[in-house]
PDB file of C-alpha atoms in Angstrom:
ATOM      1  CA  UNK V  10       0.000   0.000   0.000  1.00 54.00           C
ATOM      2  CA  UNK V  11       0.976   3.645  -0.535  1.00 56.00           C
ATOM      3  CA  UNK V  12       1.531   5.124   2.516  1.00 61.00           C
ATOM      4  CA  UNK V  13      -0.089   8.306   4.247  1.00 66.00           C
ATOM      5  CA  UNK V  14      -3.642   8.725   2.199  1.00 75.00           C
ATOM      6  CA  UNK V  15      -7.077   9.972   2.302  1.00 86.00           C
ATOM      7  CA  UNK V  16     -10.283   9.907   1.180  1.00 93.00           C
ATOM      8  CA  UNK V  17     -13.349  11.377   1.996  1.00 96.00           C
ATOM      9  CA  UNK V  18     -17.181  10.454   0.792  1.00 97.00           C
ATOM     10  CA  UNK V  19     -20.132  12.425   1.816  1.00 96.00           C
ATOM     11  CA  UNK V  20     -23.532  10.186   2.297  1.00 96.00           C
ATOM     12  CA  UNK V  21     -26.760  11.034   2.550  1.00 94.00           C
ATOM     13  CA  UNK V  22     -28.074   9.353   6.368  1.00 93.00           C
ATOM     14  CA  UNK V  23     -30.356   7.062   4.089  1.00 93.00           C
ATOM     15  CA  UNK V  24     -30.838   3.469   3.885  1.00 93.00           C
ATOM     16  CA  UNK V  25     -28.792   3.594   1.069  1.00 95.00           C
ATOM     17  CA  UNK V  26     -25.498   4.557   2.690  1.00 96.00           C
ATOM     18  CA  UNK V  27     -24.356   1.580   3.739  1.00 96.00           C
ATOM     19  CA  UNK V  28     -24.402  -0.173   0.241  1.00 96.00           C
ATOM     20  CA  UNK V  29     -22.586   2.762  -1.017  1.00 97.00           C
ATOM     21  CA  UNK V  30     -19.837   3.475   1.428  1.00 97.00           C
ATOM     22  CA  UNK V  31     -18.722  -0.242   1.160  1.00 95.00           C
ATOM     23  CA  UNK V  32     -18.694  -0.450  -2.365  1.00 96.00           C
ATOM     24  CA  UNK V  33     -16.663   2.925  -2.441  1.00 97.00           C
ATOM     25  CA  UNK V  34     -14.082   1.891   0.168  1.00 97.00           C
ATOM     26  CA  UNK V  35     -13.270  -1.211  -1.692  1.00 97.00           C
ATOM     27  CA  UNK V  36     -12.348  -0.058  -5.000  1.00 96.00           C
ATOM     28  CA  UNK V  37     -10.348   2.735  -3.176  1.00 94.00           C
ATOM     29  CA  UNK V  38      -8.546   0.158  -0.843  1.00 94.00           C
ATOM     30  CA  UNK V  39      -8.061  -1.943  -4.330  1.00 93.00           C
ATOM     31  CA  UNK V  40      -6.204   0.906  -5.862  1.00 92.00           C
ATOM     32  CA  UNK V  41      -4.054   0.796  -3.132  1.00 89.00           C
ATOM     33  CA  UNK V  42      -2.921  -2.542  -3.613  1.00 90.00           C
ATOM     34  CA  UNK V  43      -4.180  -4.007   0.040  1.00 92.00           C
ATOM     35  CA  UNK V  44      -5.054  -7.111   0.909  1.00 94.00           C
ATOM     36  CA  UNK V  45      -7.953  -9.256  -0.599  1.00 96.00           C
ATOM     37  CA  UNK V  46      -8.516 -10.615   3.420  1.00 95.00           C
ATOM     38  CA  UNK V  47      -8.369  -6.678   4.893  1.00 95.00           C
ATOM     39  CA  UNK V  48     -10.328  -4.987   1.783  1.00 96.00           C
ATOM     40  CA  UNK V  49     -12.764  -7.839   2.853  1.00 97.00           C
ATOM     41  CA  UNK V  50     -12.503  -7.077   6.310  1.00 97.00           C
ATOM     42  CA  UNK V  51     -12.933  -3.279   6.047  1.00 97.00           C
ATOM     43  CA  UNK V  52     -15.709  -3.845   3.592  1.00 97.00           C
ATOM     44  CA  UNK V  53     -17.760  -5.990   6.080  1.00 96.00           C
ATOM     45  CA  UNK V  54     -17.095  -3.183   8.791  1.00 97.00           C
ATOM     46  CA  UNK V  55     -17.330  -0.335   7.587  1.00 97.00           C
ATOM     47  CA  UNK V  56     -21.299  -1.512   6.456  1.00 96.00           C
ATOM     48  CA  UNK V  57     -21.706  -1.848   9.831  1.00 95.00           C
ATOM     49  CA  UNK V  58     -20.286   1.510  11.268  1.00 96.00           C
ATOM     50  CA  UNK V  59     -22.166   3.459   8.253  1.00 96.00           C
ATOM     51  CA  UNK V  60     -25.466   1.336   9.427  1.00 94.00           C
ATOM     52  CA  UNK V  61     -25.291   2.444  12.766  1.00 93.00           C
ATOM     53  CA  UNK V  62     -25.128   6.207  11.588  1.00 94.00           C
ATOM     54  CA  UNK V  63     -28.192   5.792   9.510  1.00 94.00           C
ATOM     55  CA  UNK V  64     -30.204   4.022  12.212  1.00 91.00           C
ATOM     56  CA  UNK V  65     -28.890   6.412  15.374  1.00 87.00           C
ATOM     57  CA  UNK V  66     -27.776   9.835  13.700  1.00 80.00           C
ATOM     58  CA  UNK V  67     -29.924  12.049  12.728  1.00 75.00           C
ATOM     59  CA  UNK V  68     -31.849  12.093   8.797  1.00 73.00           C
ATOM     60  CA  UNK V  69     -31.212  15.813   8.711  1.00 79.00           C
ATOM     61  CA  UNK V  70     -27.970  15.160   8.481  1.00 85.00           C
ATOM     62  CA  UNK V  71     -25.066  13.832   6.735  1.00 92.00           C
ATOM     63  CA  UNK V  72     -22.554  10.778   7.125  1.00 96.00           C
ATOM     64  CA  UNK V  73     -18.774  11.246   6.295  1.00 96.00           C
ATOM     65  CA  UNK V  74     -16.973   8.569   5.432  1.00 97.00           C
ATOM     66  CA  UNK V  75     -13.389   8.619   5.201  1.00 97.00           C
ATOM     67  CA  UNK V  76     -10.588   6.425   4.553  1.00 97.00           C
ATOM     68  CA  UNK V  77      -6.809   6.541   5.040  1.00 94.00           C
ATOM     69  CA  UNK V  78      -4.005   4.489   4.982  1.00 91.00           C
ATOM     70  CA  UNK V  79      -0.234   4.267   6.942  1.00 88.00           C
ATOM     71  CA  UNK V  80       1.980   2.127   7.487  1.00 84.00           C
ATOM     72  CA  UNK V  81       0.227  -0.737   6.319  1.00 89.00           C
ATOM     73  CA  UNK V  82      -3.151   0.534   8.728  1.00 93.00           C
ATOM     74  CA  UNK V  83      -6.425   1.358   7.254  1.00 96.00           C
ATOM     75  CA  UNK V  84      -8.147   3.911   9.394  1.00 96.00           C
ATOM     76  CA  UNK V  85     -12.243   4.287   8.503  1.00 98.00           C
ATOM     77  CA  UNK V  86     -13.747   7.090   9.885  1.00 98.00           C
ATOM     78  CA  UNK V  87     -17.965   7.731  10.144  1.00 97.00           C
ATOM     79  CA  UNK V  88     -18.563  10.738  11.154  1.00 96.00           C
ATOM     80  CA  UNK V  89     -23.164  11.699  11.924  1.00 95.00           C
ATOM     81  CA  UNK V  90     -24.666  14.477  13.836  1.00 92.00           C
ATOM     82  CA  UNK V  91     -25.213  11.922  16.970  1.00 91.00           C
ATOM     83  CA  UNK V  92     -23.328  12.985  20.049  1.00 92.00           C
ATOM     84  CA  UNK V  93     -24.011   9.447  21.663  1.00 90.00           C
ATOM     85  CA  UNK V  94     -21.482   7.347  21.223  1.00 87.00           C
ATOM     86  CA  UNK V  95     -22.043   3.605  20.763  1.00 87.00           C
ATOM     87  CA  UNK V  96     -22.911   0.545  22.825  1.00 81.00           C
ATOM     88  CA  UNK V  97     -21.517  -2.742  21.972  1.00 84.00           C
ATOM     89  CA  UNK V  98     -23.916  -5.303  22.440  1.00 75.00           C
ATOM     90  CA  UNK V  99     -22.959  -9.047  23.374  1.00 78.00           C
ATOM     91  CA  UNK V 100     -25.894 -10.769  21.189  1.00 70.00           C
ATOM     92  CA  UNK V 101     -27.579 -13.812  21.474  1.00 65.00           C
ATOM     93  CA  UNK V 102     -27.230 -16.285  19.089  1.00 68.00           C
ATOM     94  CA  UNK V 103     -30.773 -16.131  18.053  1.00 66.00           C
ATOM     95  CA  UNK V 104     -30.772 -12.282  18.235  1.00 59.00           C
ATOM     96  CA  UNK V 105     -31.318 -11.111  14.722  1.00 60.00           C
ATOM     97  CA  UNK V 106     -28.996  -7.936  14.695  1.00 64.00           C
ATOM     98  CA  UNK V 107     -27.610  -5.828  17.095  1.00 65.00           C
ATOM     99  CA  UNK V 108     -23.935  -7.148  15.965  1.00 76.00           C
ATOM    100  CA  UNK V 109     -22.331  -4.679  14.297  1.00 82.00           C
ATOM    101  CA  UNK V 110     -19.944  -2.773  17.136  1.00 90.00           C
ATOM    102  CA  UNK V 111     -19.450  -6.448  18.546  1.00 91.00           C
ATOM    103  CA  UNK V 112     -18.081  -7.000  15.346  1.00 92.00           C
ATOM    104  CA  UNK V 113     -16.294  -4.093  15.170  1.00 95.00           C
ATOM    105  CA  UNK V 114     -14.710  -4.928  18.787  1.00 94.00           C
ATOM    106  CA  UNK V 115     -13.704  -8.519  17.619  1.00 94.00           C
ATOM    107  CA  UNK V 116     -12.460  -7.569  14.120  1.00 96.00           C
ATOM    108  CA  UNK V 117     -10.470  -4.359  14.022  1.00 97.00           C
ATOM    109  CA  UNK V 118      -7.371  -3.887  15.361  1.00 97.00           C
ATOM    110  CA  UNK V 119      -8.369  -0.895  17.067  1.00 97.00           C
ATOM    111  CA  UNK V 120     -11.614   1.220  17.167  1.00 97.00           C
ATOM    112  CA  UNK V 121     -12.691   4.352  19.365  1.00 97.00           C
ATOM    113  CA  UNK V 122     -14.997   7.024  18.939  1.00 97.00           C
ATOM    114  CA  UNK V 123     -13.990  10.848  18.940  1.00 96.00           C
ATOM    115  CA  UNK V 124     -16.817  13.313  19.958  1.00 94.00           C
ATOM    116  CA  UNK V 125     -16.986  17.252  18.526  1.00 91.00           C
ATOM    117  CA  UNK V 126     -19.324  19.708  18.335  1.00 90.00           C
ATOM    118  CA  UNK V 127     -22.331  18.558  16.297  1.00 87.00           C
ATOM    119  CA  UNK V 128     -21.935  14.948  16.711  1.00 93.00           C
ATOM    120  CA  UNK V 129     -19.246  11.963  16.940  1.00 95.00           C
ATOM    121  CA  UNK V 130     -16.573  10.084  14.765  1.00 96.00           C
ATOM    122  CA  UNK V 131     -16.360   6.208  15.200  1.00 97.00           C
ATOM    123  CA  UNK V 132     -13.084   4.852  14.031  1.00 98.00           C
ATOM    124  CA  UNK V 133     -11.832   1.953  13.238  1.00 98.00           C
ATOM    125  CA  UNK V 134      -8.160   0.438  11.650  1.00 97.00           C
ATOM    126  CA  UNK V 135      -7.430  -2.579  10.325  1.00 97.00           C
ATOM    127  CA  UNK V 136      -3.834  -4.143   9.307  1.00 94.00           C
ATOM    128  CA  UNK V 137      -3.255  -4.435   5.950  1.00 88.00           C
ATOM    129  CA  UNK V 138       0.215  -5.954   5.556  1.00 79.00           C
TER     130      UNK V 138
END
């Protein structure tokens, strides 16, 4: 991968969003020559981040999605108008959703969220060596 990159993508906060953030970040993470396994992986979570900002942020607004890359990391940001930040839920196996931060918790190397005025960032990288 190049090093020291980014990307940004403005969504509408539509049910939409999620199909088109993922299949924007892979091409981009293509072009970069990663990894099959981590343009997988940051496909899979970033659809899950960009969910959660459609179903908890706010319609009014927005959804940026950004990607970068360093030193073989890939760093997604999601930025929504939502201050709250969010809950990772340990789901049942039966439980139809509520899996998407667990996933994000189990899958990325690391994740936080950032708050600012007007709303949050969740983050998340992956290694893509």
């Amino acid at each position: 991968m190049r090093t020291d990159a980014r990307l940004e993508l403005h969504l509408e906060a539509d049910p939409s969003a999620p199909h088109r953030g993922r299949h924007w970040v892979v091409p981009v993470l293509r072009d970069q020559d990663a990894p099959e396994s981590a343009v997988d992986l940051v496909e899979l979570l970033t659809s899950e981040v960009v969910t959660n900002a459609v179903k908890y942020g706010s319609a009014d607004h927005g959804i940026v999605l950004s990607v970068g890359w360093a030193d073989s990391r890939v760093t997604v940001r999601v930025t929504d108008a939502n201050p709250s930040a969010p809950v990772v839920h340990r789901s049942a196996p039966e439980d139809l959703g509520g899996r998407g931060m667990e996933l994000v918790e189990l899958l990325a190397e690391s994740w936080g969220v950032e708050s600012h005025a007007g709303g949050k960032t969740v983050w998340f990288t992956v290694h893509a060596a």
